[in-house]
XYZ file of C-alpha atoms in Angstrom:
407
model
C 49.594 79.434 21.114
C 50.137 75.767 20.705
C 53.752 74.627 20.245
C 54.372 71.617 18.121
C 56.736 69.072 19.587
C 60.089 68.744 17.902
C 61.441 65.281 17.479
C 65.110 64.729 18.072
C 66.736 61.913 16.237
C 70.019 60.385 17.228
C 71.740 59.156 14.184
C 74.085 56.323 14.975
C 76.436 55.403 12.190
C 79.381 53.144 11.765
C 82.612 54.524 13.254
C 85.676 54.401 11.100
C 89.001 53.983 12.986
C 91.562 56.616 12.005
C 95.221 57.047 13.078
C 95.756 59.774 15.692
C 97.649 62.782 14.395
C 100.754 63.704 16.438
C 100.347 66.599 18.857
C 102.897 69.400 18.769
C 103.575 71.775 21.668
C 106.219 73.802 19.847
C 105.810 77.524 20.219
C 105.374 78.859 16.676
C 107.116 82.074 17.731
C 110.341 80.124 18.493
C 111.038 79.732 14.788
C 110.635 83.407 14.026
C 113.134 86.260 14.136
C 110.806 89.142 14.785
C 113.533 91.738 15.387
C 115.594 90.680 12.353
C 118.829 90.355 14.365
C 119.630 86.940 12.913
C 118.681 85.096 16.098
C 115.479 83.200 16.820
C 114.106 82.426 20.269
C 114.916 78.786 19.672
C 118.551 79.824 19.207
C 118.647 81.611 22.576
C 117.426 85.116 21.745
C 116.069 86.238 25.113
C 114.417 89.375 23.686
C 113.160 88.922 20.134
C 111.789 92.460 20.094
C 115.173 94.214 20.486
C 117.788 93.739 17.740
C 120.676 94.636 20.070
C 119.858 91.771 22.438
C 120.896 88.270 21.409
C 123.592 85.695 22.230
C 127.040 87.083 21.534
C 125.986 90.726 21.654
C 128.105 93.280 23.482
C 126.805 93.472 27.055
C 127.461 96.781 28.805
C 127.339 96.390 32.570
C 125.031 98.735 34.436
C 122.489 99.342 31.678
C 119.987 96.938 33.271
C 119.930 94.887 30.083
C 121.182 91.359 29.562
C 122.337 92.089 26.026
C 124.123 88.766 25.426
C 121.387 86.615 27.022
C 123.682 84.936 29.580
C 121.528 85.887 32.571
C 123.917 88.599 33.794
C 124.024 92.345 33.196
C 127.592 92.670 31.940
C 130.327 90.346 30.742
C 130.472 86.962 32.491
C 133.239 85.067 30.725
C 133.382 82.117 33.133
C 129.628 81.565 33.394
C 129.410 81.894 37.176
C 126.576 84.464 36.871
C 128.769 87.263 38.212
C 129.823 90.157 35.996
C 133.400 91.399 35.877
C 132.830 94.147 38.455
C 131.972 91.556 41.143
C 134.327 88.872 39.890
C 138.045 89.209 40.597
C 138.810 86.329 38.223
C 136.335 86.055 35.353
C 138.138 83.036 33.948
C 137.419 80.782 36.941
C 133.768 79.994 37.822
C 134.545 79.185 41.479
C 135.897 82.709 42.078
C 133.506 85.634 42.509
C 132.304 88.101 45.123
C 130.832 86.079 48.003
C 131.968 82.660 46.778
C 132.663 79.946 49.380
C 136.260 80.402 50.522
C 138.647 77.458 50.832
C 141.290 77.939 53.519
C 145.034 77.837 53.059
C 145.023 77.173 49.286
C 146.511 80.525 48.267
C 143.370 81.425 46.291
C 140.998 84.285 47.098
C 137.708 82.642 46.115
C 135.415 85.292 47.627
C 137.294 88.306 46.191
C 137.925 89.959 49.564
C 141.632 90.312 48.839
C 142.694 87.572 51.259
C 143.047 83.822 51.292
C 141.086 82.321 54.175
C 143.367 81.500 57.103
C 140.940 79.632 59.321
C 142.033 77.754 62.427
C 140.314 74.954 64.311
C 142.307 75.084 67.576
C 144.520 77.535 69.453
C 146.986 76.707 72.239
C 149.128 78.948 74.452
C 152.378 78.143 76.232
C 154.827 80.123 78.316
C 155.840 82.815 75.835
C 154.536 81.450 72.546
C 151.286 80.328 70.981
C 150.316 77.911 68.227
C 147.223 77.165 66.184
C 146.007 74.308 64.021
C 144.838 75.278 60.551
C 141.809 73.720 58.910
C 144.164 72.016 56.464
C 146.164 70.390 59.296
C 149.235 72.626 59.263
C 150.461 74.364 62.432
C 151.385 78.037 62.844
C 153.281 79.245 65.918
C 154.238 82.750 67.025
C 156.056 84.364 69.926
C 159.296 83.338 71.619
C 161.471 81.005 69.568
C 164.805 80.921 71.390
C 164.471 77.148 71.751
C 162.697 76.566 68.456
C 159.312 76.207 70.150
C 157.699 78.421 67.501
C 159.422 76.775 64.544
C 156.610 74.376 63.763
C 156.990 71.048 62.051
C 155.881 70.959 58.424
C 153.818 67.803 58.998
C 150.020 67.836 59.068
C 148.390 67.501 62.480
C 145.105 66.668 64.194
C 146.114 68.057 67.610
C 148.719 70.473 68.960
C 149.702 71.720 72.422
C 152.095 74.515 73.431
C 154.176 74.018 76.585
C 156.622 76.229 78.463
C 159.581 75.926 76.070
C 158.335 73.345 73.583
C 155.383 72.280 71.472
C 153.968 68.842 70.679
C 151.404 67.653 68.179
C 149.740 64.502 66.893
C 150.153 64.068 63.153
C 147.513 62.826 60.751
C 149.332 59.484 60.766
C 149.026 59.174 64.567
C 152.612 60.038 65.473
C 153.702 62.444 68.218
C 156.008 65.187 66.975
C 157.639 67.664 69.378
C 159.870 70.655 68.775
C 161.561 73.192 71.027
C 164.097 72.945 73.837
C 166.730 70.309 73.131
C 170.008 71.839 74.260
C 170.871 69.943 77.437
C 170.237 73.020 79.586
C 168.558 72.974 82.981
C 165.158 73.438 81.337
C 165.726 70.567 78.914
C 164.224 67.538 80.626
C 163.659 65.449 77.527
C 160.212 66.879 76.868
C 161.117 66.951 73.162
C 163.542 64.077 72.650
C 161.621 61.638 74.833
C 158.482 61.649 72.701
C 157.147 58.172 71.844
C 157.986 56.714 68.462
C 154.885 54.592 67.908
C 152.050 55.755 65.662
C 148.719 55.310 67.393
C 148.266 58.564 69.301
C 145.101 60.601 69.576
C 145.754 63.639 71.805
C 148.761 65.346 73.355
C 149.429 67.812 76.196
C 152.657 69.798 76.585
C 153.515 70.953 80.106
C 156.535 72.791 81.445
C 159.151 70.053 81.869
C 157.144 67.112 80.568
C 154.474 66.096 78.098
C 151.810 63.401 77.952
C 149.741 61.771 75.230
C 146.790 59.392 75.068
C 146.577 56.813 72.303
C 143.580 55.547 70.368
C 143.129 52.710 72.888
C 143.060 55.076 75.865
C 146.584 54.397 77.138
C 148.578 57.335 78.536
C 152.322 57.818 78.203
C 154.308 60.735 79.640
C 157.908 61.785 79.036
C 160.244 64.482 80.276
C 161.535 65.206 83.756
C 162.488 62.059 85.652
C 165.626 62.904 87.590
C 164.363 62.865 91.172
C 165.235 66.536 91.502
C 163.213 69.473 92.774
C 161.042 69.683 89.671
C 160.311 65.969 89.526
C 157.031 65.253 91.274
C 156.100 62.078 89.464
C 154.194 63.949 86.764
C 155.971 61.741 84.228
C 156.405 58.423 86.028
C 153.311 58.076 88.216
C 150.841 57.581 85.375
C 147.899 55.590 86.756
C 146.604 52.441 85.131
C 143.353 52.664 83.245
C 141.716 53.816 80.056
C 141.599 57.559 79.415
C 139.992 59.914 76.912
C 141.442 63.388 77.643
C 144.881 64.542 78.789
C 146.336 67.716 80.386
C 149.751 68.775 81.710
C 151.335 71.793 83.357
C 154.256 72.384 85.726
C 154.207 69.742 88.461
C 151.234 67.582 87.631
C 149.183 65.943 84.911
C 145.483 65.134 84.654
C 143.262 62.953 82.507
C 139.654 61.871 82.186
C 139.130 58.146 82.694
C 136.645 55.938 80.869
C 134.000 56.770 83.475
C 134.467 60.481 82.658
C 136.028 61.306 86.034
C 139.192 63.416 86.506
C 142.349 61.590 87.554
C 145.487 63.603 88.388
C 149.040 62.676 89.341
C 152.201 64.536 90.237
C 152.898 66.914 93.105
C 151.422 65.448 96.287
C 154.026 65.996 98.979
C 152.565 68.821 101.095
C 155.335 71.094 99.851
C 154.819 74.789 99.089
C 153.767 73.859 95.550
C 151.200 71.271 96.619
C 147.791 72.918 96.807
C 145.599 69.885 96.275
C 145.607 70.226 92.499
C 146.207 66.463 92.393
C 144.441 65.069 95.457
C 141.260 67.144 95.520
C 139.797 65.911 92.242
C 136.009 65.458 92.217
C 134.903 61.880 92.892
C 131.504 62.058 91.242
C 129.903 63.493 88.150
C 130.608 63.203 84.449
C 133.166 65.426 82.747
C 134.054 66.154 79.119
C 137.174 68.363 79.384
C 140.136 68.538 81.762
C 142.834 71.194 82.193
C 145.838 71.664 84.472
C 147.125 74.998 85.749
C 150.207 75.604 87.855
C 148.487 75.488 91.247
C 144.987 74.400 90.245
C 143.036 72.170 87.908
C 139.592 72.448 86.329
C 137.161 70.175 84.524
C 134.066 70.846 82.452
C 131.053 68.699 83.233
C 128.620 67.184 80.782
C 126.097 69.495 82.452
C 128.201 72.434 81.153
C 129.296 73.379 84.683
C 132.917 74.194 85.554
C 134.550 72.525 88.560
C 137.954 73.711 89.821
C 140.164 72.515 92.669
C 143.591 73.295 94.083
C 144.997 76.499 95.558
C 142.727 78.044 98.167
C 144.411 80.670 100.300
C 148.034 81.746 100.478
C 150.317 83.728 98.197
C 149.337 81.907 94.998
C 145.591 82.112 95.472
C 144.313 84.625 92.929
C 140.812 83.209 92.762
C 141.632 80.411 90.310
C 139.305 78.103 92.251
C 136.995 80.466 94.109
C 135.885 82.636 91.192
C 135.201 80.086 88.483
C 131.953 80.266 86.474
C 129.014 78.088 87.380
C 127.222 76.807 84.282
C 126.550 76.974 80.528
C 130.125 76.558 79.280
C 131.534 74.526 76.402
C 135.296 75.216 76.378
C 137.750 75.474 79.267
C 141.471 75.998 79.843
C 143.750 76.703 82.811
C 146.765 78.999 82.717
C 149.391 79.520 85.380
C 147.410 81.998 87.479
C 144.104 82.262 85.656
C 141.570 80.278 83.662
C 139.129 81.043 80.866
C 135.961 79.459 79.544
C 133.634 79.957 76.562
C 129.899 79.881 77.201
C 127.223 78.165 75.143
C 126.256 81.669 74.017
C 129.701 82.310 72.539
C 130.944 84.834 75.052
C 134.095 84.554 77.128
C 134.707 84.546 80.871
C 138.118 84.597 82.584
C 138.966 84.498 86.258
C 142.064 84.546 88.438
C 144.792 87.132 88.910
C 143.662 90.774 88.796
C 145.877 92.426 91.432
C 147.978 94.413 88.918
C 151.084 92.946 90.538
C 154.184 91.494 88.854
C 152.298 88.389 87.645
C 149.287 90.288 86.317
C 149.528 91.191 82.638
C 145.822 91.704 82.108
C 145.163 88.060 81.293
C 141.876 88.418 83.187
C 141.229 92.158 83.240
C 141.432 92.566 79.472
C 139.546 89.593 78.104
C 137.573 90.617 74.979
C 133.848 91.114 74.694
C 131.687 89.643 71.969
C 129.715 86.460 71.470
C 131.459 84.791 68.541
C 133.949 82.545 70.356
C 134.247 78.766 70.285
C 137.487 77.706 72.056
C 139.953 79.327 74.447
C 143.487 78.638 75.663
C 145.077 80.153 78.777
C 148.877 80.418 78.876
C 151.322 81.530 81.519
C 150.632 85.265 81.234
C 148.467 85.558 78.125
C 145.456 83.915 76.522
C 144.079 83.377 73.033
C 140.553 82.660 71.867
C 139.305 81.125 68.631
C 136.402 82.877 66.928
C 133.629 81.019 65.124
C 135.003 82.266 61.792
C 138.342 80.566 62.467
C 140.319 83.698 63.363
C 142.216 84.249 66.617
C 142.392 87.043 69.180
C 145.005 87.144 71.971
C 145.612 89.408 74.945
C 147.959 89.714 77.927
C 151.748 89.651 77.945
C 153.163 90.245 74.468
C 156.841 91.217 74.584
C 157.729 88.129 72.543
C 154.761 88.544 70.220
C 152.907 85.662 71.868
C 149.684 87.701 71.824
C 150.043 88.791 68.191
C 148.659 85.980 66.024
C 149.268 85.896 62.267
C 146.755 87.896 60.244
């Protein structure tokens, strides 16, 4: 069969310009009230099929229905998206179960029943301990016969507990000390002799003296300076130079100079108390922390290795030098007869006296397990460690409450 061709004609006509009509993307259902509850979707009705669900409706918690369309199953008066059962204050949107907690403000933001008491530093002395709160205030506990645990009400950036006194650097750069000030044999001016200028950065409280380093790296020490048996130059023999860290204990002081090397001064007379804790400092390497014990000293290297020197043999050798850790540490402190360090993994290691004799109160034998530690302080017969959550754990001698931190 023969098909006839079909001709296609393209008709081209004149085009008339017309004004574009506006486009509308409004959902036509938004202007309807399909469940006849008096609320349209455009007015916030989150379920226009159920008359009992609309803004302002009674919302019963636990029925798996957001009856009042506020995004929460139950009443949420403060709009923090937490119903009353998980909100201990439904009038304040910053307070609910699991909210970020602000320390020391007297408010329980996370509804755990407690205000956060988080610390940033802990320090141990002879028979007392102190800690620096995240808000700058200082808490002390333990022996207080000389007022060493009656902390100043100022705000601080650093604090150090000594034998019978405590010193801190305030937020305005002043040194403030409190404790023994009674003219007794143990009062060597370690409180009253504190500098009065206001440019200090760090402070270290020893037994009969204290030292501080200012923001320019200058060191000043005060306390015992009577030429008597306890005076070994730990106050007066401060070397010249620029320093970054400071430490003090019974008969000597130590610092890190601007080349990151340890420099110590004090007992160096070959007497029964001189064990090389001053003269045997390392002469090479780079160090970030320094600490002074009674008969030994230690420093933490930038390579995270611990280096100790001092007593080696004799009646006061309890392994303070011989048994120190080797590497991977970030925090270090020396006590009278022991030392402790926190590793990069968060666990703790202590070494020194373990002979169960009259000087052993378990300051080494009873150190806690765990891997959530960030800073440690070793005292005369006890130690305290700061956890990563800002809380404190102490162990060792505790007859004055020095190992019982505030809860």
